[in-house]
Coordinates of C-alpha atoms (C1' of nucleotides) in Angstrom, one line a residue:
Chain A
X1 CA 29.5 -35.5 -123.3
X2 CA 32.9 -34.1 -122.9
X3 CA 33.9 -33.0 -119.4
X4 CA 32.0 -29.8 -118.7
X5 CA 33.7 -26.5 -118.8
X6 CA 32.9 -25.6 -115.3
X7 CA 34.3 -28.8 -114.0
X8 CA 37.5 -28.2 -115.8
X9 CA 37.6 -24.7 -114.4
X10 CA 37.0 -25.8 -110.8
X11 CA 39.4 -28.6 -111.2
X12 CA 42.1 -26.0 -111.5
X13 CA 41.7 -25.5 -107.8
X14 CA 40.7 -28.9 -106.4
X15 CA 39.9 -32.3 -107.6
X16 CA 36.2 -33.1 -107.6
X17 CA 34.7 -36.4 -106.7
X18 CA 32.1 -38.1 -108.8
X19 CA 29.1 -36.7 -107.0
X20 CA 30.4 -33.2 -107.3
X21 CA 31.2 -33.6 -110.9
X22 CA 27.6 -34.9 -111.5
X23 CA 26.1 -31.9 -109.7
X24 CA 28.2 -29.6 -111.7
X25 CA 27.6 -31.4 -115.0
X26 CA 23.9 -30.9 -114.3
X27 CA 24.6 -27.2 -114.7
X28 CA 25.4 -27.7 -118.3
X29 CA 22.7 -29.9 -119.5
X30 CA 21.3 -27.5 -122.0
X31 CA 24.1 -25.8 -124.0
X32 CA 22.8 -23.1 -126.3
X33 CA 24.6 -21.4 -129.1
X34 CA 24.7 -17.6 -129.3
X35 CA 26.1 -15.6 -132.1
X36 CA 28.5 -12.7 -131.7
X37 CA 26.8 -9.7 -130.3
X38 CA 23.8 -11.5 -129.0
X39 CA 22.3 -10.5 -125.7
X40 CA 21.8 -13.2 -123.2
X41 CA 20.1 -11.1 -120.6
X42 CA 19.2 -7.4 -120.3
X43 CA 19.6 -5.4 -117.2
X44 CA 16.2 -5.0 -115.6
X45 CA 15.1 -8.4 -116.6
X46 CA 14.3 -10.9 -113.9
X47 CA 17.5 -12.7 -113.0
X48 CA 16.2 -16.3 -113.4
X49 CA 19.3 -17.8 -114.7
X50 CA 23.0 -17.7 -114.6
X51 CA 25.2 -19.1 -117.3
X52 CA 28.3 -21.1 -117.7
X53 CA 30.3 -20.1 -120.7
X54 CA 31.5 -23.2 -122.5
X55 CA 33.2 -21.5 -125.4
X56 CA 33.6 -18.0 -126.6
X57 CA 33.9 -14.6 -124.9
X58 CA 31.2 -12.5 -123.2
X59 CA 30.9 -9.4 -121.2
X60 CA 28.6 -7.8 -118.6
X61 CA 27.7 -4.1 -119.0
X62 CA 25.5 -1.3 -117.7
X63 CA 23.9 1.3 -119.8
X64 CA 24.4 4.8 -118.4
X65 CA 22.0 7.8 -118.5
X66 CA 24.0 9.6 -121.2
X67 CA 24.0 6.7 -123.6
X68 CA 27.4 5.6 -122.6
X69 CA 28.1 2.0 -121.6
X70 CA 30.3 0.7 -118.8
X71 CA 31.8 -2.8 -119.3
X72 CA 31.9 -4.5 -115.9
X73 CA 33.3 -8.0 -116.6
X74 CA 34.9 -9.8 -119.4
X75 CA 34.0 -13.5 -119.4
X76 CA 36.3 -16.2 -120.7
X77 CA 35.5 -19.9 -121.4
X78 CA 34.8 -21.8 -118.2
X79 CA 33.6 -18.8 -116.3
X80 CA 30.2 -18.3 -114.7
X81 CA 28.2 -15.3 -116.0
X82 CA 25.7 -13.5 -114.0
X83 CA 26.3 -15.2 -110.7
X84 CA 26.2 -11.9 -108.9
X85 CA 22.7 -11.1 -109.9
X86 CA 21.2 -14.4 -109.0
X87 CA 20.1 -13.4 -105.5
X88 CA 18.3 -10.3 -106.5
X89 CA 15.0 -9.5 -108.0
X90 CA 16.2 -7.9 -111.2
X91 CA 19.5 -8.2 -113.1
X92 CA 21.7 -5.2 -112.7
X93 CA 23.7 -5.8 -115.8
X94 CA 23.4 -6.9 -119.4
X95 CA 25.2 -10.0 -120.5
X96 CA 26.3 -10.0 -124.1
X97 CA 28.5 -12.4 -126.1
X98 CA 31.5 -11.0 -127.9
X99 CA 32.0 -14.0 -130.2
X100 CA 30.0 -16.9 -131.4
X101 CA 29.6 -18.8 -128.2
X102 CA 28.1 -21.8 -126.4
X103 CA 26.7 -21.1 -123.0
X104 CA 24.5 -23.1 -120.6
X105 CA 21.7 -21.2 -119.0
X106 CA 21.2 -22.5 -115.5
X107 CA 18.1 -22.0 -113.5
X108 CA 18.9 -20.1 -110.3
X109 CA 16.9 -22.3 -107.9
X110 CA 19.4 -25.1 -108.5
X111 CA 22.0 -23.1 -106.8
X112 CA 20.2 -23.6 -103.6
X113 CA 20.2 -27.3 -104.4
X114 CA 24.0 -27.1 -104.4
X115 CA 23.9 -25.2 -101.1
X116 CA 21.9 -28.0 -99.7
X117 CA 23.8 -30.9 -101.2
X118 CA 27.4 -30.0 -101.2
X119 CA 29.1 -27.6 -98.8
X120 CA 32.2 -28.1 -100.8
X121 CA 30.8 -27.0 -104.1
X122 CA 29.2 -24.1 -102.2
X123 CA 32.6 -23.1 -101.1
X124 CA 33.7 -23.3 -104.7
X125 CA 31.0 -21.0 -105.8
X126 CA 31.8 -18.7 -103.0
X127 CA 35.4 -18.8 -104.2
X128 CA 34.4 -18.0 -107.8
X129 CA 32.5 -15.0 -106.5
X130 CA 35.4 -13.9 -104.4
X131 CA 37.6 -14.2 -107.5
X132 CA 35.2 -12.1 -109.5
X133 CA 35.4 -9.5 -106.7
X134 CA 39.2 -9.5 -106.8
X135 CA 39.1 -8.7 -110.4
X136 CA 36.7 -5.9 -109.9
X137 CA 38.9 -4.5 -107.2
X138 CA 41.9 -4.6 -109.4
X139 CA 40.0 -2.8 -112.0
X140 CA 39.0 -0.1 -109.6
X141 CA 42.7 0.4 -108.8
X142 CA 43.5 0.3 -112.4
X143 CA 41.0 2.9 -113.4
X144 CA 41.5 5.3 -110.5
X145 CA 45.2 5.2 -110.1
X146 CA 46.9 4.4 -113.4
X147 CA 47.1 6.4 -116.5
X148 CA 45.9 5.2 -119.9
X149 CA 49.1 3.4 -120.9
X150 CA 49.4 1.6 -117.6
X151 CA 45.8 0.7 -117.6
X152 CA 45.9 -0.9 -121.1
X153 CA 49.1 -2.7 -120.2
X154 CA 47.6 -4.0 -117.1
X155 CA 44.4 -5.1 -118.9
X156 CA 46.4 -7.0 -121.5
X157 CA 48.5 -8.8 -119.0
X158 CA 45.4 -9.7 -117.0
X159 CA 43.9 -11.2 -120.1
X160 CA 46.9 -13.2 -120.8
X161 CA 47.0 -14.6 -117.3
X162 CA 43.3 -15.3 -117.1
X163 CA 43.5 -17.2 -120.4
X164 CA 46.4 -19.2 -119.0
X165 CA 48.0 -18.4 -122.3
X166 CA 51.6 -19.4 -122.5
X167 CA 52.3 -18.1 -126.0
X168 CA 53.1 -14.4 -126.4
X169 CA 50.3 -14.0 -129.0
X170 CA 46.6 -14.6 -128.6
X171 CA 43.1 -13.5 -129.8
X172 CA 41.4 -10.6 -128.1
X173 CA 37.9 -10.3 -129.7
X174 CA 37.2 -6.8 -128.5
X175 CA 37.4 -3.6 -130.5
X176 CA 38.9 -0.4 -129.1
X177 CA 35.5 1.0 -128.2
X178 CA 34.7 -1.9 -125.9
X179 CA 38.2 -1.9 -124.4
X180 CA 37.7 1.8 -123.7
X181 CA 34.3 1.2 -122.1
X182 CA 35.9 -1.4 -119.9
X183 CA 38.8 0.9 -118.8
X184 CA 37.0 4.2 -118.7
X185 CA 38.8 5.6 -121.7
X186 CA 37.6 7.0 -125.0
X187 CA 38.1 4.8 -128.0
X188 CA 40.3 7.5 -129.6
X189 CA 42.5 7.5 -126.6
X190 CA 42.8 3.8 -126.6
X191 CA 44.0 3.9 -130.2
X192 CA 46.6 6.6 -129.4
X193 CA 47.8 4.8 -126.3
X194 CA 48.1 1.4 -128.0
X195 CA 50.3 3.1 -130.5
X196 CA 52.5 4.3 -127.7
X197 CA 52.8 0.8 -126.3
X198 CA 53.7 -0.4 -129.8
X199 CA 56.3 2.3 -130.2
X200 CA 57.8 1.3 -126.8
X201 CA 58.1 -2.2 -128.1
X202 CA 56.0 -3.5 -125.3
X203 CA 52.9 -5.0 -126.9
X204 CA 51.2 -4.8 -130.3
X205 CA 47.4 -5.0 -130.5
X206 CA 46.0 -5.3 -134.0
X207 CA 43.2 -7.0 -135.8
X208 CA 41.8 -8.5 -132.6
X209 CA 45.2 -10.1 -131.8
X210 CA 47.6 -9.3 -129.1
X211 CA 51.3 -9.8 -129.6
X212 CA 53.4 -9.3 -126.5
X213 CA 56.8 -8.3 -127.4
X214 CA 58.2 -7.8 -123.9
X215 CA 56.2 -9.5 -121.2
X216 CA 58.6 -8.6 -118.5
X217 CA 58.7 -5.0 -119.4
X218 CA 54.9 -4.9 -119.9
X219 CA 54.3 -6.5 -116.5
X220 CA 56.6 -4.1 -114.8
X221 CA 55.2 -1.1 -116.6
X222 CA 51.7 -2.0 -115.6
X223 CA 52.7 -2.7 -112.0
X224 CA 50.9 -6.0 -112.6
X225 CA 50.9 -8.4 -109.7
X226 CA 49.3 -11.7 -110.3
X227 CA 48.4 -12.4 -106.7
X228 CA 44.8 -11.3 -107.1
X229 CA 44.2 -14.0 -109.8
X230 CA 45.6 -17.0 -107.9
X231 CA 42.9 -18.4 -105.8
X232 CA 44.0 -21.6 -104.3
X233 CA 41.1 -21.7 -102.0
X234 CA 42.1 -22.9 -98.5
X235 CA 38.5 -23.9 -97.9
X236 CA 38.3 -26.2 -100.7
X237 CA 41.6 -27.9 -100.2
X238 CA 40.9 -28.5 -96.6
X239 CA 37.5 -29.9 -97.3
X240 CA 39.1 -32.1 -99.9
X241 CA 38.3 -35.5 -98.5
X242 CA 36.9 -37.5 -101.3
X243 CA 39.2 -36.3 -104.0
X244 CA 41.2 -38.2 -106.5
X245 CA 44.8 -37.1 -107.0
X246 CA 45.1 -33.8 -108.8
X247 CA 45.2 -33.9 -112.6
Chain B
X1 CA 23.7 -9.9 -74.8
X2 CA 21.8 -7.5 -77.1
X3 CA 20.8 -9.0 -80.4
X4 CA 23.9 -9.2 -82.5
X5 CA 24.5 -6.7 -85.2
X6 CA 24.7 -9.2 -88.0
X7 CA 21.3 -10.7 -87.0
X8 CA 19.8 -7.2 -87.1
X9 CA 21.4 -6.6 -90.5
X10 CA 20.2 -9.9 -92.0
X11 CA 16.8 -9.4 -90.5
X12 CA 16.4 -6.5 -92.8
X13 CA 15.9 -9.0 -95.6
X14 CA 14.4 -12.0 -93.9
X15 CA 13.3 -13.2 -90.5
X16 CA 15.6 -15.7 -89.0
X17 CA 14.5 -18.6 -86.9
X18 CA 16.1 -19.4 -83.6
X19 CA 18.7 -21.9 -84.9
X20 CA 19.8 -19.4 -87.4
X21 CA 20.0 -16.6 -84.9
X22 CA 22.1 -18.9 -82.7
X23 CA 24.5 -19.7 -85.5
X24 CA 24.9 -16.1 -86.3
X25 CA 25.2 -15.0 -82.7
X26 CA 28.1 -17.5 -82.5
X27 CA 29.8 -15.2 -84.9
X28 CA 29.9 -12.5 -82.4
X29 CA 31.0 -14.2 -79.3
X30 CA 34.2 -12.2 -78.9
X31 CA 33.7 -8.6 -79.5
X32 CA 36.9 -6.6 -79.4
X33 CA 37.3 -2.9 -79.1
X34 CA 39.5 -1.0 -81.6
X35 CA 40.4 2.6 -81.5
X36 CA 40.3 5.0 -84.4
X37 CA 43.0 4.3 -86.9
X38 CA 43.8 0.8 -85.7
X39 CA 44.5 -1.8 -88.3
X40 CA 42.6 -5.1 -87.9
X41 CA 44.4 -6.9 -90.7
X42 CA 47.2 -6.1 -93.1
X43 CA 47.2 -7.0 -96.7
X44 CA 49.5 -10.0 -97.1
X45 CA 48.7 -11.4 -93.7
X46 CA 47.0 -14.8 -93.7
X47 CA 43.3 -14.3 -94.0
X48 CA 42.3 -16.4 -90.9
X49 CA 39.3 -14.3 -89.8
X50 CA 36.7 -12.1 -91.0
X51 CA 34.9 -9.5 -88.8
X52 CA 31.5 -8.3 -88.1
X53 CA 31.4 -4.7 -87.3
X54 CA 29.2 -4.1 -84.4
X55 CA 29.7 -0.3 -84.0
X56 CA 31.9 2.3 -85.7
X57 CA 33.1 2.6 -89.2
X58 CA 35.9 0.8 -91.1
X59 CA 37.5 0.6 -94.5
X60 CA 39.4 -1.8 -96.6
X61 CA 42.3 -0.4 -98.6
X62 CA 45.3 -1.4 -100.7
X63 CA 48.7 0.2 -100.7
X64 CA 50.0 1.0 -104.1
X65 CA 53.6 1.0 -105.4
X66 CA 53.9 4.7 -105.4
X67 CA 52.9 5.1 -101.8
X68 CA 49.3 5.9 -102.7
X69 CA 46.4 4.1 -101.1
X70 CA 43.2 3.0 -102.7
X71 CA 40.2 2.7 -100.5
X72 CA 38.1 -0.2 -101.6
X73 CA 35.2 -0.5 -99.2
X74 CA 33.6 1.6 -96.5
X75 CA 32.2 -0.6 -93.8
X76 CA 29.2 0.5 -91.7
X77 CA 27.8 -1.0 -88.4
X78 CA 26.4 -4.5 -89.1
X79 CA 28.5 -5.2 -92.1
X80 CA 30.9 -8.0 -92.6
X81 CA 34.5 -7.0 -93.1
X82 CA 37.0 -9.1 -95.1
X83 CA 34.5 -11.7 -96.3
X84 CA 36.0 -11.6 -99.7
X85 CA 39.5 -12.6 -98.6
X86 CA 38.3 -15.6 -96.6
X87 CA 38.8 -18.2 -99.2
X88 CA 42.3 -17.2 -100.2
X89 CA 45.7 -17.8 -98.8
X90 CA 46.6 -14.2 -98.0
X91 CA 44.5 -11.1 -97.5
X92 CA 44.4 -8.8 -100.5
X93 CA 43.4 -5.7 -98.5
X94 CA 44.1 -4.0 -95.3
X95 CA 41.2 -3.4 -92.9
X96 CA 41.4 -0.4 -90.8
X97 CA 38.9 1.2 -88.4
X98 CA 37.9 4.9 -89.0
X99 CA 36.4 5.5 -85.5
X100 CA 36.6 3.8 -82.2
X101 CA 34.8 0.6 -83.0
X102 CA 33.7 -2.8 -81.7
X103 CA 34.2 -5.7 -84.1
X104 CA 34.0 -9.5 -83.7
X105 CA 36.8 -11.5 -85.3
X106 CA 35.4 -14.7 -86.6
X107 CA 37.6 -17.6 -87.5
X108 CA 37.2 -18.5 -91.1
X109 CA 36.7 -22.3 -90.7
X110 CA 33.3 -21.6 -89.1
X111 CA 32.0 -20.3 -92.3
X112 CA 32.2 -23.8 -93.6
X113 CA 30.2 -24.8 -90.6
X114 CA 27.5 -22.5 -91.8
X115 CA 27.7 -23.9 -95.3
X116 CA 27.2 -27.3 -93.8
X117 CA 24.5 -26.5 -91.3
X118 CA 22.3 -23.9 -92.9
X119 CA 21.8 -23.5 -96.6
X120 CA 19.6 -20.6 -95.8
X121 CA 22.3 -18.7 -94.0
X122 CA 24.7 -19.7 -96.8
X123 CA 22.4 -17.9 -99.1
X124 CA 22.4 -14.9 -96.9
X125 CA 26.2 -14.8 -96.9
X126 CA 26.1 -15.2 -100.6
X127 CA 23.7 -12.3 -100.8
X128 CA 25.9 -10.2 -98.6
X129 CA 28.8 -10.8 -101.0
X130 CA 26.7 -10.0 -104.0
X131 CA 25.7 -6.8 -102.3
X132 CA 29.3 -5.9 -101.8
X133 CA 29.9 -6.6 -105.4
X134 CA 27.1 -4.3 -106.4
X135 CA 28.6 -1.5 -104.5
X136 CA 32.0 -2.1 -106.1
X137 CA 30.4 -2.0 -109.5
X138 CA 28.6 1.2 -108.8
X139 CA 31.9 2.6 -107.7
X140 CA 33.6 1.6 -110.9
X141 CA 30.9 3.4 -112.8
X142 CA 31.2 6.4 -110.5
X143 CA 34.9 6.6 -111.0
X144 CA 35.1 6.0 -114.6
X145 CA 32.1 7.9 -115.9
X146 CA 31.3 10.8 -113.6
X147 CA 33.3 13.9 -112.9
X148 CA 34.4 14.9 -109.5
X149 CA 31.3 16.7 -108.4
X150 CA 29.0 13.9 -109.5
X151 CA 31.2 11.4 -107.9
X152 CA 31.1 13.1 -104.6
X153 CA 27.4 13.7 -104.8
X154 CA 26.9 10.0 -105.6
X155 CA 29.1 8.9 -102.7
X156 CA 27.3 11.1 -100.3
X157 CA 23.9 9.8 -101.3
X158 CA 25.1 6.3 -101.2
X159 CA 26.3 6.8 -97.6
X160 CA 23.0 8.3 -96.6
X161 CA 21.1 5.3 -98.1
X162 CA 23.4 2.7 -96.7
X163 CA 23.1 4.2 -93.2
X164 CA 19.3 4.1 -93.6
X165 CA 19.5 7.6 -92.4
X166 CA 16.3 9.5 -92.6
X167 CA 17.5 12.8 -91.3
X168 CA 19.2 15.2 -93.7
X169 CA 22.2 15.4 -91.5
X170 CA 24.6 12.7 -90.3
X171 CA 28.2 12.0 -89.3
X172 CA 30.8 11.1 -91.9
X173 CA 34.0 10.2 -90.1
X174 CA 36.3 10.5 -93.1
X175 CA 38.7 13.3 -93.9
X176 CA 39.0 14.6 -97.4
X177 CA 42.1 12.6 -98.0
X178 CA 40.3 9.3 -97.4
X179 CA 37.3 10.4 -99.4
X180 CA 39.7 11.2 -102.2
X181 CA 41.4 7.8 -102.0
X182 CA 38.0 6.1 -102.2
X183 CA 36.9 8.1 -105.2
X184 CA 40.2 8.4 -107.1
X185 CA 40.5 12.2 -106.5
X186 CA 43.2 14.2 -104.9
X187 CA 42.3 15.7 -101.5
X188 CA 42.8 19.1 -102.9
X189 CA 40.2 18.5 -105.6
X190 CA 37.8 17.0 -103.0
X191 CA 38.0 20.2 -101.1
X192 CA 37.4 22.4 -104.2
X193 CA 34.6 20.2 -105.4
X194 CA 32.8 20.1 -102.0
X195 CA 32.8 23.9 -102.1
X196 CA 31.1 23.8 -105.5
X197 CA 28.4 21.5 -104.1
X198 CA 28.0 23.8 -101.1
X199 CA 27.7 26.8 -103.5
X200 CA 25.1 25.1 -105.5
X201 CA 23.1 24.5 -102.3
X202 CA 23.1 20.8 -102.7
X203 CA 25.0 19.5 -99.8
X204 CA 27.4 20.8 -97.1
X205 CA 30.2 18.6 -95.8
X206 CA 32.0 20.1 -92.8
X207 CA 33.7 18.8 -89.6
X208 CA 32.9 15.2 -90.4
X209 CA 29.3 16.0 -90.8
X210 CA 27.1 15.9 -93.9
X211 CA 24.1 18.2 -94.2
X212 CA 22.0 17.6 -97.3
X213 CA 20.3 20.7 -98.3
X214 CA 18.5 19.4 -101.4
X215 CA 18.3 15.6 -101.5
X216 CA 16.2 15.5 -104.6
X217 CA 18.6 17.8 -106.5
X218 CA 21.6 15.9 -105.2
X219 CA 20.2 12.6 -106.2
X220 CA 19.4 13.8 -109.7
X221 CA 22.7 15.5 -110.0
X222 CA 24.5 12.3 -109.1
X223 CA 22.3 10.2 -111.3
X224 CA 21.9 8.1 -108.2
X225 CA 19.6 5.1 -108.6
X226 CA 19.1 3.1 -105.4
X227 CA 18.3 -0.1 -107.1
X228 CA 21.8 -1.5 -106.6
X229 CA 21.5 -1.2 -102.8
X230 CA 18.1 -3.0 -102.3
X231 CA 18.7 -6.6 -102.1
X232 CA 15.5 -8.4 -101.2
X233 CA 17.0 -11.7 -101.9
X234 CA 14.6 -14.0 -103.7
X235 CA 16.5 -16.9 -102.4
X236 CA 16.1 -16.1 -98.9
X237 CA 12.5 -15.2 -99.0
X238 CA 11.7 -18.4 -100.8
X239 CA 13.5 -20.5 -98.4
X240 CA 11.8 -18.8 -95.6
X241 CA 10.0 -21.7 -94.0
X242 CA 10.7 -21.5 -90.3
X243 CA 10.5 -17.8 -89.8
X244 CA 8.7 -15.8 -87.4
X245 CA 6.9 -12.7 -88.7
X246 CA 9.2 -9.8 -89.6
X247 CA 10.1 -7.5 -86.8
Chain C
dC1 C1' 53.8 29.4 -77.9
dG2 C1' 55.3 26.4 -81.4
dT3 C1' 53.8 22.4 -84.1
dG4 C1' 51.4 19.5 -87.2
dG5 C1' 47.3 17.8 -89.4
dG6 C1' 43.5 19.1 -92.0
dG7 C1' 41.4 22.2 -95.0
dT8 C1' 41.2 26.2 -98.4
dT9 C1' 42.6 28.7 -102.4
dG10 C1' 45.4 30.2 -106.5
dA11 C1' 48.6 29.2 -110.4
dT12 C1' 50.4 26.1 -113.4
dT13 C1' 50.8 21.7 -115.8
dC14 C1' 49.4 17.2 -117.4
dT15 C1' 46.2 13.9 -119.0
dT16 C1' 42.4 12.8 -121.4
dA17 C1' 38.0 14.0 -123.8
dT18 C1' 36.0 15.9 -127.7
dC19 C1' 35.7 17.3 -132.4
dA20 C1' 37.1 16.7 -137.0
dA21 C1' 39.3 14.8 -141.0
dT22 C1' 41.4 10.8 -143.2
dT23 C1' 42.4 6.0 -144.2
dC24 C1' 41.6 1.2 -144.7
dG25 C1' 39.1 -3.1 -145.6
dG26 C1' 35.2 -5.7 -146.0
dG27 C1' 30.7 -6.1 -147.6
dT28 C1' 26.7 -4.9 -150.8
dG29 C1' 24.2 -3.7 -154.7
dG30 C1' 24.2 -2.2 -159.4
Chain D
dC1 C1' 33.8 -6.0 -161.6
dC2 C1' 33.3 -1.7 -159.8
dA3 C1' 31.3 2.1 -157.1
dC4 C1' 29.7 2.9 -152.8
dC5 C1' 29.2 2.6 -147.9
dC6 C1' 30.1 1.6 -143.3
dG7 C1' 32.5 0.5 -139.2
dA8 C1' 36.9 0.6 -137.1
dA9 C1' 41.2 2.8 -136.5
dT10 C1' 44.3 6.6 -136.9
dT11 C1' 45.9 11.3 -136.4
dG12 C1' 45.7 16.3 -135.4
dA13 C1' 43.9 20.4 -133.0
dT14 C1' 41.6 22.1 -129.2
dA15 C1' 39.2 22.2 -124.7
dA16 C1' 38.0 20.5 -120.2
dG17 C1' 39.0 18.4 -115.9
dA18 C1' 42.0 17.1 -112.4
dA19 C1' 46.8 16.8 -110.5
dT20 C1' 50.4 19.1 -108.6
dC21 C1' 52.8 22.7 -106.3
dA22 C1' 52.7 26.3 -103.1
dA23 C1' 51.0 29.4 -99.8
dC24 C1' 48.1 30.1 -96.1
dC25 C1' 44.6 29.6 -92.4
dC26 C1' 42.6 27.3 -88.5
dC27 C1' 42.6 24.8 -84.5
dA28 C1' 43.7 21.2 -81.3
dC29 C1' 47.4 19.8 -78.5
dG30 C1' 51.9 19.4 -76.4

DNA sequence: CGTGGGGTTGATTCTTATCAATTCGGGTGG
DNA sequence: CCACCCGAATTGATAAGAATCAACCCCACG
């Protein structure tokens, strides 16, 4: 089996020894395919699993009383989906896949295994959760303090950064309605505002593709500060006794 | 020493055995007093500690480029402050105290102690973090999908619930400007909107006091659903081998 | 007494939602 | 192969909600 996605993800921050890799690989023993739009878990269902996303994109959402939907997280390959619900009786959010994807359902009890067997991996999971929170917080700031254009700009730069995408062009498999539901905007206004960003020669979003024309300008316009994404966990580095040299 | 605040908080969910209590009590060895408005930690400072709040209220905030401030969390007695920053190099938010308070700074490395010594406490911390996230998510929904009146109503009901306040009247040591910064509203609009809620005989907020006149009406108006606050962690109950009967 | 912070209220402006009409492109069935 | 349909995107017109600006009150505090 190729090196598991989550190992690769965690290896961004720290090198893992073989035991740790083995523990993590055990998370991905049963990859399952999902096709675009498929729901992995509904809100209200018992939260028996979380999932590592090996390929494809996903999102977590909540349905609101008036039929609206709030998108809470966007999941990229290598991320853990549904970690936050694991401790609680019932899932608070629905997890759906945006593209055809491969994800590995992971029974929740094994997380306590990890707590018991590897404090270092525990710290990594803790870190992953903290990272998730940082993104949520940035979204709160984005939604409550920036106008539509800045919000979209910020969102696009965040996606580029989280994808570790060097090129100025990349896929964004979300339609304007989902983007709106993530940023608290109507799809109509998303359309209008993307046009503005195009007209200002900052970024062009079309046909599920993003083409950044002026990254510097866009970043400045969005007041984007990448700090919240970097998470060189001190914990993990410090605990890094058995590691091989970084890749 | 009286039973520590954090033990009391965690005991809501699970009974702790003596070892666990001892580990947790160690978190609160050095209570420090802070006076209203005092800053415990600035964003950008190294995140060397987190804090358990023994008495008083606190909040986490971020300063924005234009001089605005976003309030991220409201902390109540028994909560852990700054947990989310612990794994990262620099604190992402400023922690300030709203009232005269007692808090216990807790050096971050000891969290890894807990990871090593007690998987069960680890799960509790994990749970606390997940709880924090749930509240953030509810805030995102609140800010992006509800209008000012609903937002304020929701916020007030949340506070009542989180305080485990049975009475229909309680202290709320926040001025309208801070409330606004938490909910993405201008202080002027907070004032106006609170008047509306008063006029509708739902709730009256005056002089740092909340008086709920119609809890049922307010809850319905806010579309408040308490699910996200309950967090009877399955983890912890399951791992509950050494416990004494619940208090 | 003056001063300043917090709160209230009114008038105006700005941003975004909502409603409606149109286009475009990709499928589908005849 | 063509007519049709549907979802997504665009664009315009209007309306709602909240920010902003400004004036004023109240009260605690020096």
